[in-house]
Amino acid sequence: MSQNIQSVRGMNDILPGESELWELFEETIRSWLKSYGYKPIRLPIVEPTPLFKRAIGEVTDIVEKEMYSFEDSLNGEQLTLRPEGTAGCVRAVIQHNLAAQRPQRLYYMGQMFRHERPQKGRYRQFNQVGVESFGFSGPDIDAEQILMGARLWDDLGLDSIKLQLNSLGQLEERAKYRAELVTYFEKYATLLDEDAKRRLYSNPLRILDSKNSAMQEMIAGAPQLMGHLGAESMAHFEGVQQVLRDVGLPYEINPRLVRGLDYYNLTVFEWVTDRLGAQGTVCAGGRYDGLVEQLGGKPTPACGFAMGVERLVTLIRESGGDPEPEGTDVYLVHQGEAASRMAPRIAEGLRDQGINVLYNCGGGSFKSQMKKADASGALFAVIIGDDEASAGEVTLKPLRAEGTERNEQKRISVDQVADEIMNAFFDGDDA
Ligand code: HAM
């Protein structure tokens, strides 16, 4: 016997029952983005592998071990399923010269792919909503993007998400700091785990981010980047904080926040919750002023962030924000030859009026169709038998509200059905 084929590990189906919450989330997201003037950009899921290597950095977890890369068997091109959206977005901005005329505020949503070990909140295919701005160099846009996050959590009814903030300064400032950090870690070489040893000379800042409890004390004593920032970097950081203080948004400065992608400078931030276990970062980002130039474009300041949709949807569900399952407006019951020929026209006529119709497919007795109508959650059954069909009428039966006159089932002419149903909706609204 052949075995059933299952989905790839870490890549999940989102089924009805859960997908409604995703749609609600996406609706909230779209109006939220609109309220800040962000425009949608739709990007390919597959990009040339060198794009990610150059943008994210050769010595990062993502590039070293998490990318789904393959060779195009037709032309030998090296391709990768996007592990994140910033690189592709920057590529598109350069390719179409988008930021040449005026600054841009862009957003994308969609699947990303990382070959990580799956666990709660960590998947191999996951969804991000990402926001990127190009052409703004001041701290005002960093602050606005942070405020956007705060507003979204509020819109979604989430109150457990806290802001962590840091500044990574500029490349030259980091270079000096990095040398000092390496000297410090060398002093404690015996305490470094395998990962840290591997990163000591290639990406020592990432050691600060280690979760290894045996290294925490040593990491706590390490020199801090903040002490190496020049006046301009400090002023930028202060500018961001000033706005946050002015609007009263609480934040915590986390000097160990270094991010797992290499393109950042100055402001970096993460939104974190303690309600999701180990994978508590729901949204993260920062400034990446050097990336456009590094990928071949004209120097263009940039700033952005991305949120993990699975993590946010889980949070919404766990905080009781699941939408009520919604039924349809009308279930259309029909039996007999003449009735079944009339029924599709009636269903289409109702849909013309904006009424949602679940049409009984697959036949069945009146009794079994009425059972399905009840189970569908519909507000009305529109019933057509041959009797009704020959009179040009239907029977309209309310299925929900009970105990009022309106609930009597009645025969009405075909032309009246839509009006009757619409009136009942409006009456219902008044009640
Ligand atoms: P990131 O921190 O790698 O940043 O990912 C952003 C968010 O995506 C994370 O905070 C998390 O919520 C979610 N996420 C990441 N990996 C997974 C996974 N395996 N399973 C589920 N969710 C995940 C970026 O991707 C940057 N491109 C953000 C950015 C945009 N920076 C500037 N602009």
CSV table of C-alpha atoms and ligand atoms in Angstrom, one decimal:
chain,number,residue,atom,x,y,z
A,1,MET,CA,0.0,0.0,0.0
A,2,SER,CA,1.4,3.4,-0.8
A,3,GLN,CA,2.0,5.8,2.1
A,4,ASN,CA,0.2,9.2,2.3
A,5,ILE,CA,2.3,12.1,1.4
A,6,GLN,CA,2.6,14.6,4.3
A,7,SER,CA,3.6,18.3,4.2
A,8,VAL,CA,7.3,19.1,4.6
A,9,ARG,CA,8.4,19.2,8.3
A,10,GLY,CA,8.2,22.7,9.6
A,11,MET,CA,5.9,23.8,6.8
A,12,ASN,CA,2.3,24.0,7.9
A,13,ASP,CA,-1.2,24.1,6.4
A,14,ILE,CA,-3.5,26.7,7.8
A,15,LEU,CA,-6.9,25.3,7.8
A,16,PRO,CA,-10.4,26.8,8.0
A,17,GLY,CA,-11.1,27.5,11.7
A,18,GLU,CA,-7.6,29.1,11.9
A,19,SER,CA,-7.4,30.8,8.5
A,20,GLU,CA,-10.3,33.2,9.4
A,21,LEU,CA,-8.1,34.7,12.1
A,22,TRP,CA,-5.3,35.1,9.5
A,23,GLU,CA,-7.6,37.0,7.2
A,24,LEU,CA,-8.8,39.2,10.1
A,25,PHE,CA,-5.1,39.8,10.9
A,26,GLU,CA,-4.3,40.7,7.3
A,27,GLU,CA,-7.3,43.1,7.2
A,28,THR,CA,-6.0,44.9,10.3
A,29,ILE,CA,-2.5,45.0,8.9
A,30,ARG,CA,-3.6,46.5,5.6
A,31,SER,CA,-5.6,49.4,7.1
A,32,TRP,CA,-2.8,50.0,9.7
A,33,LEU,CA,-0.2,50.2,6.9
A,34,LYS,CA,-2.4,52.5,4.9
A,35,SER,CA,-2.7,54.8,7.9
A,36,TYR,CA,1.0,55.3,7.8
A,37,GLY,CA,1.2,55.7,4.0
A,38,TYR,CA,3.0,52.5,3.2
A,39,LYS,CA,2.6,51.0,-0.3
A,40,PRO,CA,2.5,47.3,-1.1
A,41,ILE,CA,5.4,45.7,-3.1
A,42,ARG,CA,5.1,42.1,-4.3
A,43,LEU,CA,8.4,40.3,-4.5
A,44,PRO,CA,9.6,36.9,-5.9
A,45,ILE,CA,10.0,34.1,-3.4
A,46,VAL,CA,13.1,32.9,-5.2
A,47,GLU,CA,16.1,35.1,-5.6
A,48,PRO,CA,19.7,34.6,-6.7
A,49,THR,CA,21.7,33.1,-3.8
A,50,PRO,CA,24.5,35.8,-3.9
A,51,LEU,CA,21.9,38.4,-3.0
A,52,PHE,CA,21.3,36.9,0.4
A,53,LYS,CA,25.0,36.1,1.0
A,54,ARG,CA,25.9,39.7,0.3
A,55,ALA,CA,23.0,41.3,2.1
A,56,ILE,CA,22.6,39.2,5.2
A,57,GLY,CA,26.3,38.3,5.6
A,58,GLU,CA,28.4,35.1,4.9
A,59,VAL,CA,29.0,34.6,8.7
A,60,THR,CA,25.4,34.5,9.9
A,61,ASP,CA,23.3,31.5,11.0
A,62,ILE,CA,20.9,32.2,8.1
A,63,VAL,CA,23.5,32.1,5.4
A,64,GLU,CA,25.7,29.5,7.0
A,65,LYS,CA,23.1,26.9,7.7
A,66,GLU,CA,19.5,27.9,7.1
A,67,MET,CA,19.0,28.7,3.5
A,68,TYR,CA,17.1,26.5,1.1
A,69,SER,CA,19.4,26.8,-1.9
A,70,PHE,CA,19.5,24.9,-5.1
A,71,GLU,CA,20.8,25.0,-8.6
A,72,ASP,CA,18.4,25.8,-11.4
A,73,SER,CA,18.8,22.5,-13.4
A,74,LEU,CA,18.2,24.3,-16.7
A,75,ASN,CA,20.8,27.0,-16.6
A,76,GLY,CA,22.9,26.2,-13.5
A,77,GLU,CA,22.0,29.4,-11.7
A,78,GLN,CA,22.3,29.3,-7.9
A,79,LEU,CA,18.9,30.2,-6.4
A,80,THR,CA,17.5,30.4,-2.8
A,81,LEU,CA,14.0,30.5,-1.3
A,82,ARG,CA,14.0,33.9,0.4
A,83,PRO,CA,14.8,33.6,4.2
A,84,GLU,CA,13.7,37.2,4.7
A,85,GLY,CA,12.3,40.1,2.7
A,86,THR,CA,14.7,43.0,3.1
A,87,ALA,CA,17.3,41.8,0.6
A,88,GLY,CA,14.8,41.2,-2.2
A,89,CYS,CA,13.1,44.5,-1.5
A,90,VAL,CA,16.5,46.4,-1.7
A,91,ARG,CA,17.2,44.5,-5.0
A,92,ALA,CA,13.9,45.6,-6.4
A,93,VAL,CA,14.4,49.2,-5.3
A,94,ILE,CA,17.8,49.3,-7.0
A,95,GLN,CA,16.6,47.4,-10.1
A,96,HIS,CA,13.6,49.8,-10.7
A,97,ASN,CA,15.3,52.9,-9.4
A,98,LEU,CA,12.5,53.4,-7.0
A,99,ALA,CA,14.1,55.7,-4.5
A,100,ALA,CA,15.7,58.1,-7.1
A,101,GLN,CA,12.8,60.6,-7.3
A,102,ARG,CA,11.4,60.5,-3.8
A,103,PRO,CA,11.6,58.5,-0.6
A,104,GLN,CA,9.7,55.3,-0.4
A,105,ARG,CA,7.6,53.6,2.2
A,106,LEU,CA,7.0,50.0,1.2
A,107,TYR,CA,5.6,46.8,2.7
A,108,TYR,CA,5.3,43.2,1.7
A,109,MET,CA,3.8,40.1,3.2
A,110,GLY,CA,4.4,36.5,2.5
A,111,GLN,CA,6.3,33.2,3.1
A,112,MET,CA,9.9,33.1,4.1
A,113,PHE,CA,12.0,29.9,4.4
A,114,ARG,CA,14.7,29.0,6.9
A,115,HIS,CA,16.0,25.5,7.6
A,116,GLU,CA,15.8,25.8,11.4
A,117,ARG,CA,14.9,23.1,13.9
A,118,PRO,CA,11.1,23.4,14.2
A,119,GLN,CA,9.5,24.1,17.5
A,120,LYS,CA,6.6,26.3,18.8
A,121,GLY,CA,6.9,29.6,17.1
A,122,ARG,CA,9.8,28.5,14.8
A,123,TYR,CA,9.0,27.0,11.4
A,124,ARG,CA,10.8,26.3,8.2
A,125,GLN,CA,8.2,28.1,6.2
A,126,PHE,CA,6.8,31.1,8.1
A,127,ASN,CA,5.1,34.3,7.2
A,128,GLN,CA,6.4,37.9,7.6
A,129,VAL,CA,4.8,41.3,7.2
A,130,GLY,CA,7.8,43.6,6.4
A,131,VAL,CA,8.0,47.3,6.2
A,132,GLU,CA,10.9,49.2,4.6
A,133,SER,CA,11.6,52.8,4.0
A,134,PHE,CA,14.2,54.3,1.7
A,135,GLY,CA,15.6,57.8,1.5
A,136,PHE,CA,15.0,59.0,5.1
A,137,SER,CA,18.2,59.5,7.1
A,138,GLY,CA,16.9,61.1,10.3
A,139,PRO,CA,15.8,59.4,13.5
A,140,ASP,CA,12.1,60.5,12.9
A,141,ILE,CA,11.4,57.5,10.6
A,142,ASP,CA,13.0,55.0,13.0
A,143,ALA,CA,10.8,56.4,15.7
A,144,GLU,CA,7.7,56.4,13.5
A,145,GLN,CA,8.4,52.7,12.6
A,146,ILE,CA,8.6,51.9,16.3
A,147,LEU,CA,5.4,53.8,17.0
A,148,MET,CA,3.7,51.8,14.2
A,149,GLY,CA,4.5,48.6,16.1
A,150,ALA,CA,3.0,50.0,19.3
A,151,ARG,CA,-0.2,51.0,17.4
A,152,LEU,CA,-0.5,47.6,15.8
A,153,TRP,CA,-0.3,45.7,19.1
A,154,ASP,CA,-3.0,48.0,20.4
A,155,ASP,CA,-5.2,47.4,17.3
A,156,LEU,CA,-4.7,43.7,17.8
A,157,GLY,CA,-5.5,43.8,21.5
A,158,LEU,CA,-2.1,42.6,22.5
A,159,ASP,CA,-0.7,44.1,25.7
A,160,SER,CA,2.2,41.8,26.5
A,161,ILE,CA,4.7,43.0,23.8
A,162,LYS,CA,7.6,45.1,25.1
A,163,LEU,CA,10.1,47.2,23.2
A,164,GLN,CA,13.9,46.6,23.3
A,165,LEU,CA,16.2,49.1,21.7
A,166,ASN,CA,19.9,49.5,20.9
A,167,SER,CA,22.2,51.3,18.7
A,168,LEU,CA,24.9,49.5,16.7
A,169,GLY,CA,26.6,52.8,15.7
A,170,GLN,CA,28.4,53.0,12.4
A,171,LEU,CA,30.7,50.5,10.7
A,172,GLU,CA,33.9,52.3,11.8
A,173,GLU,CA,32.7,52.5,15.4
A,174,ARG,CA,31.8,48.9,15.4
A,175,ALA,CA,35.2,47.9,13.9
A,176,LYS,CA,37.1,49.5,16.9
A,177,TYR,CA,34.7,48.0,19.4
A,178,ARG,CA,35.0,44.6,17.7
A,179,ALA,CA,38.8,44.6,18.2
A,180,GLU,CA,38.3,45.3,21.9
A,181,LEU,CA,35.7,42.6,22.2
A,182,VAL,CA,37.9,40.0,20.6
A,183,THR,CA,40.7,40.8,23.0
A,184,TYR,CA,38.2,40.5,25.9
A,185,PHE,CA,36.8,37.1,24.7
A,186,GLU,CA,40.3,35.8,24.0
A,187,LYS,CA,41.0,36.4,27.7
A,188,TYR,CA,38.2,34.0,28.5
A,189,ALA,CA,38.8,31.5,25.6
A,190,THR,CA,38.3,28.5,27.9
A,191,LEU,CA,34.8,29.6,28.7
A,192,LEU,CA,33.7,30.0,25.1
A,193,ASP,CA,31.4,27.2,23.6
A,194,GLU,CA,31.9,25.8,20.1
A,195,ASP,CA,29.6,28.4,18.5
A,196,ALA,CA,31.4,31.3,20.2
A,197,LYS,CA,34.8,29.9,19.3
A,198,ARG,CA,33.7,29.7,15.7
A,199,ARG,CA,32.4,33.3,15.8
A,200,LEU,CA,35.3,34.8,17.7
A,201,TYR,CA,37.1,36.2,14.7
A,202,SER,CA,34.3,36.2,12.1
A,203,ASN,CA,31.4,37.7,14.0
A,204,PRO,CA,32.2,38.3,17.7
A,205,LEU,CA,29.3,40.6,18.3
A,206,ARG,CA,27.0,37.6,17.9
A,207,ILE,CA,28.6,36.0,20.9
A,208,LEU,CA,26.9,38.7,23.0
A,209,ASP,CA,23.5,37.3,21.9
A,210,SER,CA,24.4,33.8,23.1
A,211,LYS,CA,21.8,32.0,25.3
A,212,ASN,CA,24.3,29.6,26.8
A,213,SER,CA,23.9,30.1,30.6
A,214,ALA,CA,27.5,29.1,31.3
A,215,MET,CA,28.7,32.2,29.3
A,216,GLN,CA,26.3,34.7,30.7
A,217,GLU,CA,28.5,36.1,33.5
A,218,MET,CA,31.5,36.5,31.1
A,219,ILE,CA,29.2,38.2,28.5
A,220,ALA,CA,27.8,40.6,31.2
A,221,GLY,CA,31.4,41.8,31.9
A,222,ALA,CA,32.2,42.4,28.2
A,223,PRO,CA,32.9,46.0,27.0
A,224,GLN,CA,29.8,47.7,25.6
A,225,LEU,CA,29.3,49.1,22.2
A,226,MET,CA,27.5,52.2,23.5
A,227,GLY,CA,30.8,53.4,24.9
A,228,HIS,CA,32.3,53.4,21.4
A,229,LEU,CA,29.7,55.5,19.6
A,230,GLY,CA,30.6,58.9,18.4
A,231,ALA,CA,28.6,62.1,18.8
A,232,GLU,CA,26.6,61.7,15.6
A,233,SER,CA,25.5,58.2,16.4
A,234,MET,CA,24.6,59.2,19.9
A,235,ALA,CA,22.6,62.1,18.6
A,236,HIS,CA,20.7,59.8,16.3
A,237,PHE,CA,19.9,57.4,19.1
A,238,GLU,CA,18.9,60.2,21.4
A,239,GLY,CA,16.6,61.5,18.6
A,240,VAL,CA,14.8,58.2,18.5
A,241,GLN,CA,14.4,58.0,22.2
A,242,GLN,CA,13.2,61.6,22.4
A,243,VAL,CA,10.2,60.8,20.3
A,244,LEU,CA,9.4,57.7,22.3
A,245,ARG,CA,9.6,59.6,25.5
A,246,ASP,CA,7.5,62.5,24.1
A,247,VAL,CA,4.7,60.0,23.2
A,248,GLY,CA,5.1,58.1,26.4
A,249,LEU,CA,6.1,54.7,24.8
A,250,PRO,CA,8.1,52.7,27.3
A,251,TYR,CA,11.3,50.9,26.1
A,252,GLU,CA,14.2,49.1,27.5
A,253,ILE,CA,17.7,49.7,26.2
A,254,ASN,CA,19.3,46.3,25.6
A,255,PRO,CA,23.0,46.6,24.9
A,256,ARG,CA,23.2,43.0,23.9
A,257,LEU,CA,20.7,43.4,21.1
A,258,VAL,CA,22.8,42.9,18.0
A,259,ARG,CA,20.5,41.1,15.5
A,260,GLY,CA,21.3,38.1,13.5
A,261,LEU,CA,21.7,39.8,10.1
A,262,ASP,CA,24.8,41.9,9.2
A,263,TYR,CA,23.2,44.8,7.4
A,264,TYR,CA,22.2,47.0,10.4
A,265,ASN,CA,23.7,50.2,11.7
A,266,LEU,CA,22.5,52.7,14.3
A,267,THR,CA,19.0,51.9,15.6
A,268,VAL,CA,18.0,48.3,16.1
A,269,PHE,CA,14.9,47.1,17.9
A,270,GLU,CA,12.9,44.1,18.8
A,271,TRP,CA,9.4,43.6,20.2
A,272,VAL,CA,9.3,40.8,22.6
A,273,THR,CA,6.7,38.9,24.6
A,274,ASP,CA,7.1,36.4,27.5
A,275,ARG,CA,3.9,34.6,26.4
A,276,LEU,CA,5.4,32.5,23.7
A,277,GLY,CA,8.2,30.6,25.4
A,278,ALA,CA,11.6,30.6,23.8
A,279,GLN,CA,10.5,32.2,20.5
A,280,GLY,CA,9.3,35.5,22.0
A,281,THR,CA,10.4,38.0,19.4
A,282,VAL,CA,7.4,38.9,17.4
A,283,CYS,CA,8.8,41.8,15.4
A,284,ALA,CA,12.3,43.1,14.8
A,285,GLY,CA,14.3,45.5,12.6
A,286,GLY,CA,16.3,48.6,12.4
A,287,ARG,CA,18.3,50.9,10.2
A,288,TYR,CA,20.5,49.6,7.3
A,289,ASP,CA,21.9,52.7,5.6
A,290,GLY,CA,24.7,50.9,3.8
A,291,LEU,CA,22.8,48.1,2.2
A,292,VAL,CA,21.5,49.8,-1.0
A,293,GLU,CA,25.0,50.9,-1.9
A,294,GLN,CA,26.5,47.6,-0.9
A,295,LEU,CA,24.2,45.8,-3.4
A,296,GLY,CA,25.1,48.2,-6.2
A,297,GLY,CA,22.7,51.1,-5.8
A,298,LYS,CA,23.3,54.8,-5.0
A,299,PRO,CA,23.8,55.5,-1.3
A,300,THR,CA,20.3,55.5,0.2
A,301,PRO,CA,19.5,55.6,3.9
A,302,ALA,CA,17.0,52.9,4.9
A,303,CYS,CA,15.1,51.5,7.8
A,304,GLY,CA,12.6,48.7,8.3
A,305,PHE,CA,11.3,45.8,10.4
A,306,ALA,CA,9.5,42.5,9.9
A,307,MET,CA,7.0,40.6,12.1
A,308,GLY,CA,6.4,36.9,12.4
A,309,VAL,CA,2.8,36.3,11.6
A,310,GLU,CA,2.6,32.8,13.1
A,311,ARG,CA,3.8,34.2,16.4
A,312,LEU,CA,1.4,37.1,16.4
A,313,VAL,CA,-1.6,34.9,15.4
A,314,THR,CA,-0.7,32.5,18.3
A,315,LEU,CA,-0.6,35.4,20.7
A,316,ILE,CA,-4.0,36.8,19.4
A,317,ARG,CA,-5.5,33.3,19.8
A,318,GLU,CA,-4.1,32.8,23.3
A,319,SER,CA,-5.3,36.2,24.4
A,320,GLY,CA,-8.9,35.3,23.3
A,321,GLY,CA,-9.0,37.4,20.2
A,322,ASP,CA,-10.3,34.6,17.9
A,323,PRO,CA,-13.2,35.9,15.7
A,324,GLU,CA,-16.6,34.3,16.2
A,325,PRO,CA,-17.1,31.7,13.4
A,326,GLU,CA,-19.2,33.4,10.8
A,327,GLY,CA,-22.1,31.7,9.0
A,328,THR,CA,-23.4,32.6,5.6
A,329,ASP,CA,-26.4,34.7,4.9
A,330,VAL,CA,-28.6,32.2,3.0
A,331,TYR,CA,-28.6,28.5,2.5
A,332,LEU,CA,-30.4,27.6,-0.7
A,333,VAL,CA,-32.5,24.4,-0.5
A,334,HIS,CA,-34.0,23.0,-3.7
A,335,GLN,CA,-35.6,19.8,-4.8
A,336,GLY,CA,-37.4,18.7,-7.9
A,337,GLU,CA,-36.5,19.3,-11.5
A,338,ALA,CA,-38.2,22.6,-12.1
A,339,ALA,CA,-36.9,23.9,-8.7
A,340,SER,CA,-33.3,22.8,-9.4
A,341,ARG,CA,-33.4,24.6,-12.7
A,342,MET,CA,-34.6,27.8,-11.1
A,343,ALA,CA,-32.3,27.7,-8.1
A,344,PRO,CA,-29.0,28.7,-9.7
A,345,ARG,CA,-30.6,31.9,-11.1
A,346,ILE,CA,-32.0,32.8,-7.7
A,347,ALA,CA,-28.7,32.2,-6.0
A,348,GLU,CA,-26.9,34.4,-8.6
A,349,GLY,CA,-29.6,37.1,-8.2
A,350,LEU,CA,-29.1,37.2,-4.5
A,351,ARG,CA,-25.3,37.4,-4.9
A,352,ASP,CA,-25.9,40.3,-7.3
A,353,GLN,CA,-27.4,42.1,-4.3
A,354,GLY,CA,-24.4,41.4,-2.1
A,355,ILE,CA,-26.0,38.5,-0.2
A,356,ASN,CA,-23.8,35.5,0.5
A,357,VAL,CA,-25.3,32.2,-0.6
A,358,LEU,CA,-24.4,28.6,0.2
A,359,TYR,CA,-26.0,26.6,-2.5
A,360,ASN,CA,-27.0,23.0,-1.7
A,361,CYS,CA,-24.9,20.9,-4.0
A,362,GLY,CA,-25.3,17.1,-4.3
A,363,GLY,CA,-29.1,16.8,-3.9
A,364,GLY,CA,-30.7,15.2,-0.9
A,365,SER,CA,-34.2,15.2,0.6
A,366,PHE,CA,-35.7,18.4,2.0
A,367,LYS,CA,-35.1,17.1,5.5
A,368,SER,CA,-31.4,16.4,4.9
A,369,GLN,CA,-30.9,19.8,3.1
A,370,MET,CA,-32.6,21.6,6.0
A,371,LYS,CA,-30.2,19.9,8.4
A,372,LYS,CA,-27.3,21.2,6.3
A,373,ALA,CA,-28.9,24.6,6.2
A,374,ASP,CA,-29.0,24.6,10.0
A,375,ALA,CA,-25.5,23.4,10.4
A,376,SER,CA,-24.2,26.0,8.0
A,377,GLY,CA,-24.9,28.8,10.5
A,378,ALA,CA,-27.0,30.6,7.7
A,379,LEU,CA,-29.5,33.2,8.8
A,380,PHE,CA,-32.1,32.2,6.3
A,381,ALA,CA,-33.0,29.2,4.2
A,382,VAL,CA,-34.5,29.9,0.8
A,383,ILE,CA,-36.5,26.9,-0.1
A,384,ILE,CA,-37.6,26.0,-3.6
A,385,GLY,CA,-39.7,22.9,-4.4
A,386,ASP,CA,-41.5,22.3,-7.6
A,387,ASP,CA,-44.6,23.8,-6.0
A,388,GLU,CA,-42.8,27.1,-5.4
A,389,ALA,CA,-41.2,26.9,-8.8
A,390,SER,CA,-44.4,26.7,-10.7
A,391,ALA,CA,-45.8,29.7,-8.8
A,392,GLY,CA,-42.6,31.8,-9.3
A,393,GLU,CA,-42.2,31.9,-5.6
A,394,VAL,CA,-39.8,30.7,-2.9
A,395,THR,CA,-40.3,29.9,0.8
A,396,LEU,CA,-38.1,32.1,3.1
A,397,LYS,CA,-37.4,30.6,6.5
A,398,PRO,CA,-35.4,32.4,9.1
A,399,LEU,CA,-33.1,30.0,10.9
A,400,ARG,CA,-31.6,32.1,13.7
A,401,ALA,CA,-33.5,34.8,15.7
A,402,GLU,CA,-36.4,33.1,17.4
A,403,GLY,CA,-39.7,34.2,18.9
A,404,THR,CA,-40.5,37.2,16.7
A,405,GLU,CA,-43.1,37.6,14.0
A,406,ARG,CA,-40.3,37.8,11.5
A,407,ASN,CA,-39.4,34.2,12.1
A,408,GLU,CA,-42.5,32.8,10.6
A,409,GLN,CA,-41.6,31.1,7.3
A,410,LYS,CA,-43.4,32.6,4.4
A,411,ARG,CA,-44.0,32.2,0.7
A,412,ILE,CA,-42.9,35.2,-1.3
A,413,SER,CA,-42.4,36.0,-5.0
A,414,VAL,CA,-39.0,35.5,-6.4
A,415,ASP,CA,-38.6,39.3,-7.0
A,416,GLN,CA,-39.1,40.0,-3.3
A,417,VAL,CA,-36.5,37.6,-1.8
A,418,ALA,CA,-33.5,39.9,-1.9
A,419,ASP,CA,-35.5,42.8,-0.4
A,420,GLU,CA,-37.0,40.7,2.3
A,421,ILE,CA,-33.6,39.5,3.3
A,422,MET,CA,-32.0,42.9,3.2
A,423,ASN,CA,-34.9,44.4,5.3
A,424,ALA,CA,-34.5,41.7,7.9
A,425,PHE,CA,-30.8,42.6,8.1
A,426,PHE,CA,-31.6,46.3,8.6
A,427,ASP,CA,-34.3,45.5,11.1
A,428,GLY,CA,-31.8,43.4,12.9
A,429,ASP,CA,-29.3,46.3,13.0
A,430,ASP,CA,-31.9,48.6,14.5
A,431,ALA,CA,-32.8,46.2,17.2
B,1,HAM,P1,14.4,38.6,11.6
B,1,HAM,O1,14.6,39.0,13.0
B,1,HAM,O2,15.3,37.6,11.1
B,1,HAM,O3,14.5,39.9,10.8
B,1,HAM,O4,12.9,38.2,11.5
B,1,HAM,C1,11.8,39.0,11.8
B,1,HAM,C2,10.8,38.2,12.5
B,1,HAM,O5,10.3,37.1,11.8
B,1,HAM,C3,11.2,37.6,13.9
B,1,HAM,O6,11.2,38.5,14.9
B,1,HAM,C4,10.2,36.5,14.1
B,1,HAM,O7,9.0,37.0,14.6
B,1,HAM,C5,9.9,36.0,12.6
B,1,HAM,N1,10.7,34.8,12.4
B,1,HAM,C6,12.0,34.7,12.0
B,1,HAM,N2,12.3,33.4,11.8
B,1,HAM,C7,11.2,32.7,12.0
B,1,HAM,C8,10.9,31.3,12.0
B,1,HAM,N3,11.8,30.4,11.7
B,1,HAM,N4,9.6,30.9,12.3
B,1,HAM,C9,8.7,31.8,12.6
B,1,HAM,N5,8.9,33.1,12.7
B,1,HAM,C10,10.1,33.6,12.4
B,1,HAM,C11,14.3,40.0,9.4
B,1,HAM,O8,13.9,39.1,8.8
B,1,HAM,C12,14.6,41.3,8.8
B,1,HAM,N6,14.4,41.2,7.4
B,1,HAM,C13,13.7,42.4,9.4
B,1,HAM,C14,14.0,43.7,8.8
B,1,HAM,C15,13.2,44.4,7.9
B,1,HAM,N7,15.0,44.6,9.1
B,1,HAM,C16,14.9,45.6,8.4
B,1,HAM,N8,13.8,45.5,7.6
